[in-house]
Amino acid sequence: MSDFFNNKRVWITGASSGIGEALAHAFASQGAHLVLSARNEDALGKVAVKCKELGAGMVSVLRLDLSDHDSIPGIVRNMIASVGKVDILINNGGISQRSLALNTSLDVDKKLMEVNYFGTLAVTKAVLPGMITHQLGHIVTVTSLTGKFGTPYRSAYAASKHALHGFFDSLRAELGDTRIKITLVCPGFIRTNVSINALTGSGDKLGTMDEATDKGMSPERLAYKILAAIERGDEEVYIGGKEVLGVYLKRFFPGYFSRLIRKARVR
Ligand SMILES: NC(=O)c1ccc[n+]([C@@H]2O[C@H](COP(=O)([O-])OP(=O)(O)OC[C@H]3O[C@@H](n4cnc5c(N)ncnc54)[C@H](OP(=O)(O)O)[C@@H]3O)[C@@H](O)[C@H]2O)c1
């Protein structure tokens, strides 16, 4: 990789574990300055120490709850006052779901939208005016392959990720004559705590590791591929194993895909 990320100011949400942590390490090893956000400050502190060891510039920890939308503009204002500007925003924080739609309470449906969709919008809307002022910036949002097609056990999660595609496709079009870039990253199965932290129909955490997630791509490999996509300025990328084929099957053989996905009772 070139020195593309050296001295860039990168803000990562969901940086306390999994994909966000791996992204923090990858940016750190490229000499980026980092702001690391999530709710768990102890975990963020450990990621920050490792990032310094890996060669990051300035590293700061910024506690942020994506479901507390009213707090976000003030938190971002204070952060920008101390950091200056955000060159790259990585919208990564989120929660998944493991429950049939029939067994999922409306409160859980709302919670998934509040964190994954409205939380991401609140962060983006707080950062965007600064990017427009500087006429520079890159907003990267980690959605999911379930942002391209729905699967069993993920109804509200897939809805929240589809909603992000609608929002960011519109925003990209609106920003067409600026130098601000939008990248949507759609991972498949990635070996993180995502299933352990996923919500069941009652709102409790699932608490167990899915087999498919356990056999998935490492977050480090995904992070490497995400940095490459950012550097290329890709608009949308699909990263994972053979599950990525689902995007193309749905696009070119929708009837066949619909029959296939009914059998995909993989949790
Ligand atoms: N792993 C996969 O297979 C996979 C596949 C496709 C997409 N994704 C997406 O990748 C992203 C990262 O997930 P992961 O796999 O790395 O799972 P993870 O290990 O569970 O990490 C989730 C991250 O989101 C943060 N988060 C959750 N709720 C939050 C809230 N209310 N406010 C602020 N931060 C919150 C968590 O931090 P705190 O708990 O400290 O707040 C944590 O840092 C998610 O958007 C997920 O949907 C994952």
CSV table of C-alpha atoms and ligand atoms in Angstrom, one decimal:
chain,number,residue,atom,x,y,z
A,1,MET,CA,0.0,0.0,0.0
A,2,SER,CA,1.1,3.6,-0.7
A,3,ASP,CA,1.3,6.4,1.9
A,4,PHE,CA,-2.3,7.3,1.1
A,5,PHE,CA,-3.5,7.0,4.7
A,6,ASN,CA,-0.4,8.5,6.4
A,7,ASN,CA,-1.5,11.5,8.5
A,8,LYS,CA,-5.1,11.1,7.5
A,9,ARG,CA,-7.6,11.8,10.3
A,10,VAL,CA,-9.9,8.7,10.5
A,11,TRP,CA,-12.9,8.4,12.8
A,12,ILE,CA,-14.1,4.8,13.4
A,13,THR,CA,-17.3,3.9,15.1
A,14,GLY,CA,-17.6,0.4,16.6
A,15,ALA,CA,-13.9,0.4,17.1
A,16,SER,CA,-14.0,-1.6,20.4
A,17,SER,CA,-14.1,-5.0,18.8
A,18,GLY,CA,-14.2,-7.1,15.6
A,19,ILE,CA,-14.1,-5.3,12.3
A,20,GLY,CA,-13.7,-1.8,13.8
A,21,GLU,CA,-10.8,-2.9,15.9
A,22,ALA,CA,-9.1,-4.6,12.9
A,23,LEU,CA,-9.7,-1.4,10.9
A,24,ALA,CA,-8.1,0.7,13.6
A,25,HIS,CA,-5.0,-1.6,13.6
A,26,ALA,CA,-4.8,-1.4,9.8
A,27,PHE,CA,-5.1,2.4,9.7
A,28,ALA,CA,-2.6,2.7,12.6
A,29,SER,CA,0.0,0.7,10.7
A,30,GLN,CA,-0.4,3.1,7.8
A,31,GLY,CA,0.4,6.1,10.1
A,32,ALA,CA,-3.2,7.5,10.3
A,33,HIS,CA,-4.5,9.7,13.2
A,34,LEU,CA,-7.4,7.9,14.9
A,35,VAL,CA,-10.5,8.7,16.8
A,36,LEU,CA,-12.0,5.5,18.2
A,37,SER,CA,-15.6,5.3,19.2
A,38,ALA,CA,-18.0,2.8,20.8
A,39,ARG,CA,-19.6,2.5,24.2
A,40,ASN,CA,-17.0,0.3,25.9
A,41,GLU,CA,-14.2,2.7,26.9
A,42,ASP,CA,-12.0,0.1,28.5
A,43,ALA,CA,-12.0,-2.0,25.3
A,44,LEU,CA,-11.4,1.2,23.3
A,45,GLY,CA,-8.4,2.1,25.5
A,46,LYS,CA,-6.8,-1.3,24.8
A,47,VAL,CA,-7.3,-0.8,21.0
A,48,ALA,CA,-5.8,2.7,21.3
A,49,VAL,CA,-2.6,1.3,23.0
A,50,LYS,CA,-2.2,-1.3,20.3
A,51,CYS,CA,-2.7,1.4,17.6
A,52,LYS,CA,0.1,3.5,19.1
A,53,GLU,CA,2.3,0.5,19.1
A,54,LEU,CA,1.5,-0.1,15.4
A,55,GLY,CA,2.5,3.4,14.4
A,56,ALA,CA,-0.6,5.5,14.5
A,57,GLY,CA,-0.2,9.3,14.9
A,58,MET,CA,-2.6,10.8,17.4
A,59,VAL,CA,-5.1,8.4,18.9
A,60,SER,CA,-8.1,9.4,20.9
A,61,VAL,CA,-11.0,7.6,22.5
A,62,LEU,CA,-14.4,9.1,22.2
A,63,ARG,CA,-17.3,7.3,23.9
A,64,LEU,CA,-20.4,7.4,21.8
A,65,ASP,CA,-23.7,5.5,21.9
A,66,LEU,CA,-25.3,5.2,18.4
A,67,SER,CA,-28.7,4.9,19.9
A,68,ASP,CA,-28.4,8.2,21.8
A,69,HIS,CA,-29.1,10.4,18.7
A,70,ASP,CA,-29.5,13.7,20.6
A,71,SER,CA,-26.0,13.5,22.1
A,72,ILE,CA,-24.2,12.9,18.8
A,73,PRO,CA,-24.1,16.5,17.3
A,74,GLY,CA,-22.5,17.9,20.5
A,75,ILE,CA,-20.0,15.0,20.8
A,76,VAL,CA,-19.0,15.5,17.2
A,77,ARG,CA,-18.7,19.3,17.6
A,78,ASN,CA,-16.3,18.9,20.6
A,79,MET,CA,-14.3,16.2,18.7
A,80,ILE,CA,-13.9,18.4,15.6
A,81,ALA,CA,-12.9,21.3,17.8
A,82,SER,CA,-9.9,19.3,19.1
A,83,VAL,CA,-9.1,17.2,16.1
A,84,GLY,CA,-9.6,19.8,13.4
A,85,LYS,CA,-11.4,17.8,10.7
A,86,VAL,CA,-12.3,14.3,9.8
A,87,ASP,CA,-10.8,13.1,6.5
A,88,ILE,CA,-12.3,9.6,6.6
A,89,LEU,CA,-15.4,8.6,8.6
A,90,ILE,CA,-15.9,4.8,9.0
A,91,ASN,CA,-19.5,4.1,10.0
A,92,ASN,CA,-19.0,0.6,11.3
A,93,GLY,CA,-20.8,0.3,14.7
A,94,GLY,CA,-23.8,-1.9,14.7
A,95,ILE,CA,-25.7,-4.9,16.0
A,96,SER,CA,-27.1,-7.9,14.3
A,97,GLN,CA,-30.2,-10.1,14.8
A,98,ARG,CA,-31.0,-13.8,15.2
A,99,SER,CA,-34.7,-14.3,15.2
A,100,LEU,CA,-37.6,-15.0,12.9
A,101,ALA,CA,-39.7,-11.9,12.0
A,102,LEU,CA,-42.8,-13.6,13.6
A,103,ASN,CA,-41.0,-13.9,16.9
A,104,THR,CA,-39.3,-10.5,17.0
A,105,SER,CA,-40.9,-7.7,19.1
A,106,LEU,CA,-41.4,-4.3,17.5
A,107,ASP,CA,-39.1,-2.9,20.1
A,108,VAL,CA,-36.3,-5.1,18.8
A,109,ASP,CA,-37.1,-4.0,15.2
A,110,LYS,CA,-36.9,-0.4,16.3
A,111,LYS,CA,-33.6,-0.9,18.3
A,112,LEU,CA,-31.9,-2.3,15.2
A,113,MET,CA,-33.0,0.7,13.1
A,114,GLU,CA,-32.0,3.1,15.9
A,115,VAL,CA,-28.5,1.8,16.2
A,116,ASN,CA,-27.7,0.7,12.6
A,117,TYR,CA,-29.6,3.2,10.6
A,118,PHE,CA,-30.5,6.3,12.6
A,119,GLY,CA,-27.2,6.2,14.6
A,120,THR,CA,-25.2,6.1,11.4
A,121,LEU,CA,-27.2,8.9,9.9
A,122,ALA,CA,-26.8,11.1,13.1
A,123,VAL,CA,-23.0,10.6,12.9
A,124,THR,CA,-22.9,11.3,9.1
A,125,LYS,CA,-25.0,14.4,9.3
A,126,ALA,CA,-22.8,15.8,12.1
A,127,VAL,CA,-19.6,15.2,10.1
A,128,LEU,CA,-20.8,16.2,6.6
A,129,PRO,CA,-20.9,20.0,7.0
A,130,GLY,CA,-17.2,20.0,7.9
A,131,MET,CA,-16.4,17.9,4.9
A,132,ILE,CA,-18.3,20.3,2.6
A,133,THR,CA,-16.5,23.3,4.1
A,134,HIS,CA,-13.2,21.6,3.4
A,135,GLN,CA,-14.5,20.2,0.1
A,136,LEU,CA,-12.8,16.9,1.0
A,137,GLY,CA,-13.8,13.8,2.8
A,138,HIS,CA,-14.6,10.1,2.5
A,139,ILE,CA,-17.6,8.5,4.2
A,140,VAL,CA,-17.3,4.7,4.4
A,141,THR,CA,-20.2,2.7,5.8
A,142,VAL,CA,-20.0,-1.0,6.7
A,143,THR,CA,-23.4,-2.4,5.8
A,144,SER,CA,-23.6,-6.2,4.9
A,145,LEU,CA,-24.5,-8.6,2.2
A,146,THR,CA,-27.8,-8.5,3.9
A,147,GLY,CA,-28.0,-4.9,2.8
A,148,LYS,CA,-28.3,-6.4,-0.7
A,149,PHE,CA,-30.6,-9.4,0.0
A,150,GLY,CA,-32.7,-10.4,3.0
A,151,THR,CA,-32.1,-13.8,4.6
A,152,PRO,CA,-34.0,-15.8,7.3
A,153,TYR,CA,-33.4,-14.7,10.9
A,154,ARG,CA,-32.3,-11.2,9.8
A,155,SER,CA,-35.5,-9.3,8.9
A,156,ALA,CA,-34.9,-6.1,10.8
A,157,TYR,CA,-31.1,-6.2,10.5
A,158,ALA,CA,-31.5,-6.6,6.7
A,159,ALA,CA,-34.0,-3.8,6.7
A,160,SER,CA,-31.6,-1.5,8.6
A,161,LYS,CA,-28.7,-2.3,6.2
A,162,HIS,CA,-30.9,-1.9,3.0
A,163,ALA,CA,-32.0,1.5,4.4
A,164,LEU,CA,-28.3,2.5,4.6
A,165,HIS,CA,-27.9,1.7,0.9
A,166,GLY,CA,-30.9,3.9,0.0
A,167,PHE,CA,-29.6,6.8,2.1
A,168,PHE,CA,-26.0,6.7,0.9
A,169,ASP,CA,-26.9,6.1,-2.7
A,170,SER,CA,-29.0,9.3,-2.6
A,171,LEU,CA,-26.3,11.2,-0.7
A,172,ARG,CA,-23.7,10.1,-3.2
A,173,ALA,CA,-25.8,11.5,-6.0
A,174,GLU,CA,-26.4,14.7,-4.1
A,175,LEU,CA,-22.7,15.2,-3.6
A,176,GLY,CA,-21.9,14.3,-7.2
A,177,ASP,CA,-20.2,17.7,-8.0
A,178,THR,CA,-18.1,17.8,-4.7
A,179,ARG,CA,-14.9,15.9,-3.9
A,180,ILE,CA,-16.6,13.9,-1.1
A,181,LYS,CA,-16.7,10.2,-1.7
A,182,ILE,CA,-19.1,7.6,-0.4
A,183,THR,CA,-18.1,3.9,-0.1
A,184,LEU,CA,-20.5,1.1,1.0
A,185,VAL,CA,-18.8,-2.0,2.2
A,186,CYS,CA,-20.9,-5.2,2.2
A,187,PRO,CA,-19.1,-8.0,4.2
A,188,GLY,CA,-20.3,-11.6,4.2
A,189,PHE,CA,-19.4,-13.9,7.2
A,190,ILE,CA,-16.6,-12.3,9.2
A,191,ARG,CA,-15.2,-14.0,12.3
A,192,THR,CA,-16.1,-11.5,15.1
A,193,ASN,CA,-18.4,-11.4,18.1
A,194,VAL,CA,-21.3,-10.3,15.9
A,195,SER,CA,-23.5,-13.3,16.6
A,196,ILE,CA,-22.7,-13.3,20.3
A,197,ASN,CA,-23.8,-9.7,20.5
A,198,ALA,CA,-26.8,-10.2,18.1
A,199,LEU,CA,-30.3,-9.5,19.5
A,200,THR,CA,-32.9,-12.3,19.7
A,201,GLY,CA,-36.6,-11.7,19.3
A,202,SER,CA,-37.0,-10.6,22.9
A,203,GLY,CA,-34.0,-8.2,22.8
A,204,ASP,CA,-31.6,-10.5,24.8
A,205,LYS,CA,-28.2,-11.1,23.3
A,206,LEU,CA,-27.8,-14.5,21.5
A,207,GLY,CA,-24.6,-15.1,23.4
A,208,THR,CA,-23.3,-17.8,21.1
A,209,MET,CA,-20.9,-18.0,18.1
A,210,ASP,CA,-22.6,-19.0,14.8
A,211,GLU,CA,-20.9,-21.8,12.9
A,212,ALA,CA,-20.9,-19.7,9.7
A,213,THR,CA,-19.4,-16.7,11.4
A,214,ASP,CA,-16.8,-18.8,13.1
A,215,LYS,CA,-15.8,-20.2,9.7
A,216,GLY,CA,-15.8,-16.7,8.1
A,217,MET,CA,-13.1,-14.4,6.9
A,218,SER,CA,-10.8,-12.9,9.5
A,219,PRO,CA,-11.5,-9.3,10.4
A,220,GLU,CA,-7.8,-8.5,9.6
A,221,ARG,CA,-8.2,-9.7,6.0
A,222,LEU,CA,-11.4,-7.8,5.6
A,223,ALA,CA,-9.8,-4.6,7.0
A,224,TYR,CA,-7.0,-4.9,4.5
A,225,LYS,CA,-9.5,-5.2,1.6
A,226,ILE,CA,-11.5,-2.2,3.0
A,227,LEU,CA,-8.5,0.0,3.0
A,228,ALA,CA,-7.7,-1.0,-0.6
A,229,ALA,CA,-11.3,-0.2,-1.6
A,230,ILE,CA,-11.1,3.2,0.1
A,231,GLU,CA,-7.8,4.0,-1.7
A,232,ARG,CA,-9.4,3.0,-5.0
A,233,GLY,CA,-12.4,5.1,-4.2
A,234,ASP,CA,-14.8,2.2,-4.9
A,235,GLU,CA,-18.5,3.1,-4.5
A,236,GLU,CA,-19.6,-0.4,-3.3
A,237,VAL,CA,-17.7,-3.6,-2.5
A,238,TYR,CA,-18.8,-7.1,-1.6
A,239,ILE,CA,-16.2,-9.0,0.5
A,240,GLY,CA,-16.5,-12.5,1.9
A,241,GLY,CA,-16.6,-16.2,0.8
A,242,LYS,CA,-19.0,-17.8,-1.6
A,243,GLU,CA,-21.9,-16.0,0.1
A,244,VAL,CA,-20.9,-13.0,-2.1
A,245,LEU,CA,-22.4,-14.9,-5.1
A,246,GLY,CA,-25.8,-14.2,-3.6
A,247,VAL,CA,-25.6,-10.6,-4.8
A,248,TYR,CA,-25.2,-11.7,-8.4
A,249,LEU,CA,-27.7,-14.6,-8.2
A,250,LYS,CA,-30.3,-12.2,-6.9
A,251,ARG,CA,-29.5,-9.7,-9.6
A,252,PHE,CA,-29.4,-12.1,-12.6
A,253,PHE,CA,-31.6,-15.1,-11.5
A,254,PRO,CA,-34.0,-13.6,-8.9
A,255,GLY,CA,-36.5,-16.5,-9.1
A,256,TYR,CA,-33.8,-19.1,-8.5
A,257,PHE,CA,-32.2,-17.0,-5.7
A,258,SER,CA,-35.6,-16.6,-4.0
A,259,ARG,CA,-36.0,-20.4,-3.9
A,260,LEU,CA,-32.4,-20.9,-2.7
A,261,ILE,CA,-32.5,-18.4,0.1
A,262,ARG,CA,-35.6,-20.0,1.6
A,263,LYS,CA,-33.4,-23.0,2.4
A,264,ALA,CA,-30.6,-20.9,3.9
A,265,ARG,CA,-31.5,-21.6,7.5
A,266,VAL,CA,-27.9,-20.9,8.4
A,267,ARG,CA,-27.9,-18.7,11.5
B,1,LIG,N1,-19.1,-10.0,11.4
B,1,LIG,C1,-19.9,-10.2,10.4
B,1,LIG,O1,-20.1,-11.3,9.9
B,1,LIG,C2,-20.5,-9.0,9.7
B,1,LIG,C3,-21.0,-9.1,8.4
B,1,LIG,C4,-21.6,-8.0,7.8
B,1,LIG,C5,-21.6,-6.8,8.4
B,1,LIG,N2,-21.1,-6.7,9.7
B,1,LIG,C6,-21.2,-5.4,10.3
B,1,LIG,O2,-19.9,-5.0,10.7
B,1,LIG,C7,-20.1,-4.0,11.8
B,1,LIG,C8,-19.2,-4.4,12.9
B,1,LIG,O3,-19.6,-5.6,13.5
B,1,LIG,P1,-18.6,-6.8,14.0
B,1,LIG,O4,-18.8,-8.0,13.2
B,1,LIG,O5,-17.2,-6.2,14.2
B,1,LIG,O6,-19.3,-7.1,15.4
B,1,LIG,P2,-18.9,-6.8,16.9
B,1,LIG,O7,-17.6,-7.4,17.2
B,1,LIG,O8,-20.1,-7.2,17.8
B,1,LIG,O9,-18.6,-5.2,17.0
B,1,LIG,C9,-19.7,-4.3,16.9
B,1,LIG,C10,-19.2,-2.9,17.3
B,1,LIG,O10,-20.3,-2.0,17.3
B,1,LIG,C11,-20.3,-1.3,18.5
B,1,LIG,N3,-21.7,-1.0,18.9
B,1,LIG,C12,-22.8,-1.8,19.1
B,1,LIG,N4,-23.8,-1.1,19.5
B,1,LIG,C13,-23.4,0.2,19.6
B,1,LIG,C14,-24.0,1.4,20.1
B,1,LIG,N5,-25.3,1.4,20.5
B,1,LIG,N6,-23.3,2.5,20.1
B,1,LIG,C15,-22.0,2.5,19.7
B,1,LIG,N7,-21.4,1.5,19.3
B,1,LIG,C16,-22.1,0.3,19.3
B,1,LIG,C17,-19.7,-2.2,19.5
B,1,LIG,O11,-19.1,-1.5,20.6
B,1,LIG,P3,-19.7,-1.3,22.1
B,1,LIG,O12,-20.4,-2.6,22.4
B,1,LIG,O13,-18.5,-1.1,22.9
B,1,LIG,O14,-20.6,-0.1,22.0
B,1,LIG,C18,-18.6,-2.9,18.7
B,1,LIG,O15,-17.5,-2.1,18.6
B,1,LIG,C19,-21.6,-4.0,12.1
B,1,LIG,O16,-22.2,-2.9,11.5
B,1,LIG,C20,-22.1,-5.3,11.5
B,1,LIG,O17,-23.5,-5.2,11.2
B,1,LIG,C21,-20.6,-7.7,10.3
